[in-house]
Amino acid sequence: MTRIIVVTSGKGGVGKTTTSAAIAMGFAKKGHKTAVIDFDVGLRNLDLIMGCERRVVYDIVNVIYGEATLNQALIKDKHCENLYILPASQTRDKDALSQEGVGQILEELAAKDFKYIVCDSPAGIEKGAHLAMYFADDAFVVTNPEVASVRDSDRMLGILASKSRRAEQNLEPIKEYLLLTRYSAERVKIGEMLSVADVQDILSLHLLGVIPESKSVLTASNSGIPVILDEKSDAGQAYADIVARYLGEDKPHRFIEEKKGIFGKFFGSK
Amino acid sequence: MSLLDYFKITKVSSASVAKERLQILVAHERSFKNQPSYLPQLQKELLQVIQKYVNVGNDSISVNFEQDEHQETLEVNIVLPDKPR
């Protein structure tokens, strides 16, 4: 069975594309045939984060309008043979996507035995964002520990619960997961940042994982390599944990509390 | 301000302020979540019709939408003036 995952947030700049690239690579590296689709028509960036920007020939809008086949538009990832990228159009109008067209592409991917389809949603609640979440089975709600992001995530949860295919057809609702990104345990400790518990109190979501604020995210996007491939980095490991947890492995949460200093390690202080 | 005040830790952390603000806001916004989108327009047009006949102010009409498992209720409340025109 194909599982469709939307990576969404409402607010921009919280790490949706970074997350989409990382988890898609994570699924593929675990041996699952995975596609990752950019729904941000007019402002595509997934191609850059995945490092395939120079190999884009056709895009999702070309497929919807019959100007290219799905096979022609899918870009095979250079790091992992199980991973394919479907880029968004950079030149077309953002209303060029249609529900019917997107539905057909997802069906065709399912018929090609894709196990996971990751839909990278644009910011906002307009058409691209709506279509990215409409067919989803699961939603990864990417949130920063910051007031605007938390508020927008809550708004997005309302839309997931009322405007999706599962809601409209009275099916089992979309499973929603919280990914708290750009988290600084140090700042939480001194009361400068909302904690995981604070955000969960407000959004009441199942926590899939915390991604710490990390230099490695920018380094990864600079070079067009999903951060999960940087196995030494904290953010890379956090994403690997998230993929493993989603796939049912039991991984204790990390990066929520401040790292113990050398004294803490020796003397076992809490 | 006494000298002792310097030693009191009364400063509230900005994170707890953020949490409190969010809790209030989110609760408020959730109460509107399932309301039909025509509600503000309905309220406006109802007011226009009523003002044609009765001298009521803009604040004297309220439209509330409530929903439970079994039914949806639309409640329209108009406060009429003491002396009709």
XYZ file of C-alpha atoms in Angstrom:
355
model
C 0.000 0.000 0.000
C 1.213 3.448 -0.907
C 1.281 5.980 1.888
C 0.947 9.670 1.036
C 2.600 12.070 3.479
C 2.145 15.833 3.367
C 4.803 18.025 4.943
C 2.958 21.165 5.934
C 3.088 24.141 8.307
C 1.076 27.111 7.132
C 3.923 29.463 7.905
C 6.879 29.804 5.561
C 10.524 29.307 6.405
C 10.051 26.748 9.172
C 11.753 23.868 7.359
C 9.169 22.119 5.189
C 11.425 21.587 2.197
C 14.413 20.626 4.369
C 12.151 18.118 6.119
C 10.632 16.776 2.886
C 14.073 16.217 1.383
C 15.417 14.591 4.548
C 12.563 12.198 5.233
C 12.168 11.197 1.571
C 15.866 10.341 1.502
C 15.439 8.537 4.822
C 12.630 6.311 3.523
C 14.569 5.569 0.334
C 17.726 4.712 2.270
C 15.681 2.246 4.323
C 14.904 0.504 1.032
C 11.455 1.920 0.295
C 10.663 3.227 -3.166
C 9.886 6.883 -2.516
C 8.797 9.921 -4.510
C 8.987 13.486 -3.275
C 6.813 16.092 -4.982
C 7.244 19.875 -4.901
C 3.835 21.614 -4.834
C 5.251 25.133 -4.728
C 4.466 26.126 -8.318
C 6.246 29.361 -9.207
C 8.690 29.159 -6.292
C 10.167 25.704 -6.522
C 13.108 24.936 -4.274
C 13.017 21.231 -3.540
C 15.216 20.672 -6.621
C 17.907 22.874 -5.069
C 17.739 21.197 -1.664
C 17.925 17.782 -3.352
C 20.776 18.958 -5.592
C 19.061 18.089 -8.869
C 18.269 21.594 -10.133
C 20.310 21.158 -13.298
C 18.558 17.960 -14.246
C 15.031 19.381 -14.283
C 13.527 19.055 -17.754
C 9.822 18.528 -17.134
C 7.734 19.280 -14.079
C 4.421 18.422 -12.407
C 2.474 20.960 -14.493
C 3.827 19.462 -17.729
C 2.565 16.065 -16.562
C -0.872 17.418 -15.641
C -1.240 19.095 -19.052
C -0.011 16.026 -20.924
C 3.130 17.772 -22.192
C 5.315 15.061 -20.668
C 4.806 11.639 -19.166
C 5.310 11.053 -15.465
C 8.380 8.929 -16.230
C 9.920 11.796 -18.194
C 9.346 14.255 -15.367
C 10.549 12.080 -12.469
C 14.207 12.715 -11.629
C 16.134 9.806 -10.221
C 18.151 10.844 -7.198
C 21.928 10.532 -7.566
C 22.520 9.351 -3.990
C 19.841 6.724 -3.692
C 18.277 4.622 -6.404
C 14.948 4.253 -4.589
C 14.284 7.976 -4.616
C 12.596 10.077 -7.295
C 11.881 13.796 -7.371
C 8.962 15.448 -9.152
C 9.743 19.165 -9.376
C 7.251 22.015 -9.445
C 6.996 24.370 -12.375
C 8.958 27.586 -12.000
C 7.236 29.540 -14.751
C 3.588 28.550 -14.625
C 0.854 30.275 -12.713
C 0.303 28.877 -9.244
C -3.241 27.917 -10.200
C -1.959 25.560 -12.902
C -2.389 22.560 -10.581
C -5.727 20.793 -10.551
C -7.164 18.361 -8.050
C -7.914 15.874 -10.809
C -4.406 16.164 -12.248
C -2.718 15.713 -8.894
C -4.981 12.766 -8.099
C -4.009 11.071 -11.375
C -0.284 11.546 -10.714
C -0.621 10.054 -7.221
C -2.575 7.091 -8.626
C 0.053 6.513 -11.277
C 2.829 6.592 -8.660
C 0.901 4.071 -6.566
C 0.565 1.854 -9.638
C 4.354 2.077 -10.058
C 4.736 0.557 -6.582
C 5.947 3.646 -4.792
C 5.750 2.945 -1.063
C 5.942 6.523 0.178
C 4.959 9.728 -1.574
C 6.137 12.856 0.220
C 4.245 16.030 -0.724
C 6.228 19.190 0.011
C 3.570 21.841 0.613
C 4.079 25.523 -0.131
C 3.510 28.011 2.679
C 0.067 29.550 3.031
C -3.367 28.002 2.651
C -3.939 28.572 -1.048
C -4.305 26.132 -3.893
C -0.834 24.552 -3.836
C -1.011 23.959 -0.091
C -4.558 22.658 -0.401
C -3.651 20.152 -3.121
C -0.503 19.041 -1.301
C -2.582 17.952 1.700
C -5.834 16.951 -0.020
C -4.927 13.309 -0.779
C -2.694 12.752 2.258
C -2.844 9.783 4.627
C -0.419 11.326 7.102
C 0.567 14.907 7.848
C 3.943 15.971 9.206
C 3.254 19.367 10.747
C 6.548 21.247 10.827
C 6.552 23.851 13.584
C 9.127 26.191 15.097
C 8.912 26.899 18.853
C 7.685 30.407 18.111
C 4.241 32.049 18.374
C 3.512 32.706 14.685
C 4.506 29.219 13.629
C 2.457 27.513 16.361
C -0.609 29.572 15.519
C -0.324 28.788 11.807
C 0.150 25.099 12.554
C -3.071 25.098 14.540
C -4.855 26.716 11.615
C -3.393 24.078 9.303
C -4.676 21.309 11.600
C -8.172 22.728 11.227
C -7.849 22.637 7.449
C -6.485 19.071 7.473
C -9.484 17.999 9.534
C -12.085 19.625 7.306
C -10.849 20.129 3.742
C -9.010 16.906 2.919
C -10.227 13.964 0.870
C -10.418 11.837 4.004
C -12.570 14.480 5.700
C -14.832 14.955 2.691
C -15.368 11.234 2.195
C -15.811 10.501 5.902
C -12.814 8.189 5.951
C -10.454 7.701 8.850
C -8.906 11.153 9.428
C -5.380 12.086 8.378
C -2.835 11.026 11.003
C -1.099 14.145 12.239
C 2.425 14.273 13.620
C 4.421 17.135 15.117
C 7.972 17.865 13.983
C 9.461 20.628 16.073
C 12.319 22.202 14.154
C 15.006 24.805 14.952
C 14.808 23.834 18.608
C 17.327 25.207 21.074
C 17.392 23.275 24.341
C 19.648 25.951 25.843
C 17.160 28.738 25.177
C 14.265 26.599 26.424
C 16.132 25.998 29.653
C 16.473 29.701 30.393
C 12.877 30.431 29.454
C 13.568 32.147 26.145
C 11.861 29.597 23.947
C 8.668 27.537 24.043
C 9.449 23.976 25.105
C 8.296 20.768 23.425
C 5.770 20.359 26.236
C 4.441 23.903 25.726
C 3.902 23.347 22.016
C 2.291 19.967 22.626
C -0.017 21.510 25.245
C -1.282 23.932 22.642
C -1.417 21.724 19.547
C -2.094 18.321 21.216
C -0.168 16.475 18.543
C 1.815 13.265 18.622
C 5.502 14.233 18.639
C 7.469 12.501 15.916
C 10.688 14.282 16.767
C 12.638 17.400 17.592
C 15.226 18.770 15.171
C 17.749 20.973 16.928
C 18.836 24.308 15.501
C 21.912 23.255 13.594
C 24.544 24.702 11.311
C 24.478 21.493 9.323
C 21.089 22.395 7.794
C 22.528 25.392 5.949
C 25.675 23.490 5.022
C 23.503 20.750 3.541
C 21.340 23.132 1.530
C 24.425 25.005 0.341
C 25.660 21.841 -1.280
C 22.311 20.363 -2.303
C 22.602 17.241 -0.168
C 19.679 16.389 2.145
C 20.857 16.892 5.725
C 19.949 13.323 6.699
C 22.974 12.167 4.675
C 25.213 14.115 7.069
C 25.139 11.273 9.570
C 27.507 12.985 11.971
C 25.318 16.069 12.361
C 22.709 16.431 15.076
C 20.016 17.486 12.588
C 20.852 14.553 10.320
C 20.541 12.136 13.230
C 17.311 13.778 14.371
C 15.770 13.218 10.934
C 17.038 9.632 10.866
C 15.314 9.082 14.234
C 12.098 10.564 12.862
C 12.109 8.253 9.847
C 12.789 5.255 12.095
C 9.994 6.241 14.531
C 7.522 6.730 11.710
C 8.424 3.277 10.389
C 7.644 1.817 13.819
C 11.072 1.547 15.407
C 11.349 2.399 19.074
C 13.727 5.350 19.300
C 13.841 7.434 22.468
C 13.550 11.169 21.870
C 16.792 13.124 21.728
C 17.805 16.790 21.509
C 15.012 17.881 23.865
C 17.301 18.523 26.788
C 20.549 20.382 26.915
C 23.609 18.287 26.354
C 25.351 17.529 29.599
C 28.723 19.141 30.014
C 31.757 17.145 30.992
C 30.976 17.639 34.678
C 27.439 16.444 34.205
C 28.699 13.276 32.601
C 31.128 12.524 35.371
C 28.951 13.403 38.296
C 25.616 12.320 36.858
C 23.881 15.602 37.546
C 20.424 15.984 36.087
C 11.995 50.745 44.733
C 13.745 49.159 47.638
C 17.114 47.533 47.536
C 15.487 44.172 48.145
C 13.723 44.344 44.811
C 17.029 43.845 43.109
C 17.258 40.394 44.575
C 13.752 39.279 43.793
C 13.397 37.140 40.722
C 10.069 38.436 39.534
C 10.818 38.519 35.822
C 8.453 36.277 33.896
C 10.149 34.314 31.156
C 9.254 35.325 27.614
C 8.474 31.693 26.797
C 5.707 31.558 29.401
C 4.279 34.820 28.083
C 4.316 33.309 24.599
C 2.551 30.179 25.807
C -0.186 32.115 27.571
C -0.802 34.368 24.571
C -0.968 31.373 22.270
C -3.359 29.437 24.470
C -5.832 32.318 24.536
C -5.528 33.024 20.822
C -5.742 29.432 19.678
C -8.801 28.744 21.824
C -10.473 31.828 20.370
C -9.633 30.894 16.783
C -10.748 27.306 17.210
C -14.196 28.518 18.238
C -14.539 30.089 14.779
C -13.093 27.145 12.930
C -16.286 25.367 11.975
C -18.361 28.420 11.328
C -19.710 28.788 7.828
C -17.850 31.429 5.829
C -21.039 33.312 4.935
C -21.660 34.325 8.549
C -20.116 37.835 8.482
C -21.910 38.669 5.222
C -25.200 37.331 6.611
C -24.791 39.490 9.684
C -24.098 42.568 7.571
C -27.086 42.055 5.269
C -29.453 41.249 8.131
C -28.434 44.467 9.790
C -29.089 46.444 6.617
C -32.581 44.998 6.282
C -33.420 45.638 9.923
C -32.060 49.180 9.776
C -34.455 49.919 6.921
C -37.350 49.496 9.361
C -35.977 49.943 12.844
C -33.492 52.478 14.160
C -30.870 50.120 15.538
C -27.158 50.648 15.869
C -24.471 48.479 14.304
C -23.752 46.825 17.635
C -27.307 45.756 18.320
C -27.278 42.598 16.266
C -25.292 39.467 16.954
C -25.211 36.268 14.952
C -23.975 33.121 16.663
C -23.360 29.758 15.149
C -23.202 26.725 17.397
C -22.628 23.139 16.595
C -22.867 19.939 18.551
C -23.040 16.315 17.510
C -26.695 16.423 16.604
C -27.484 19.850 15.281
C -26.289 23.211 14.118
C -27.913 26.288 15.582
C -27.915 29.765 14.114
C -28.888 32.301 16.710
C -29.707 35.865 15.698
C -30.099 38.364 18.497
C -31.417 41.871 17.835
C -31.687 44.497 20.550
C -34.573 46.797 19.612
C -34.520 50.438 20.705
C -36.839 51.637 23.493
C -38.932 53.852 21.221
C -39.768 52.618 17.745
C -39.405 55.150 14.954
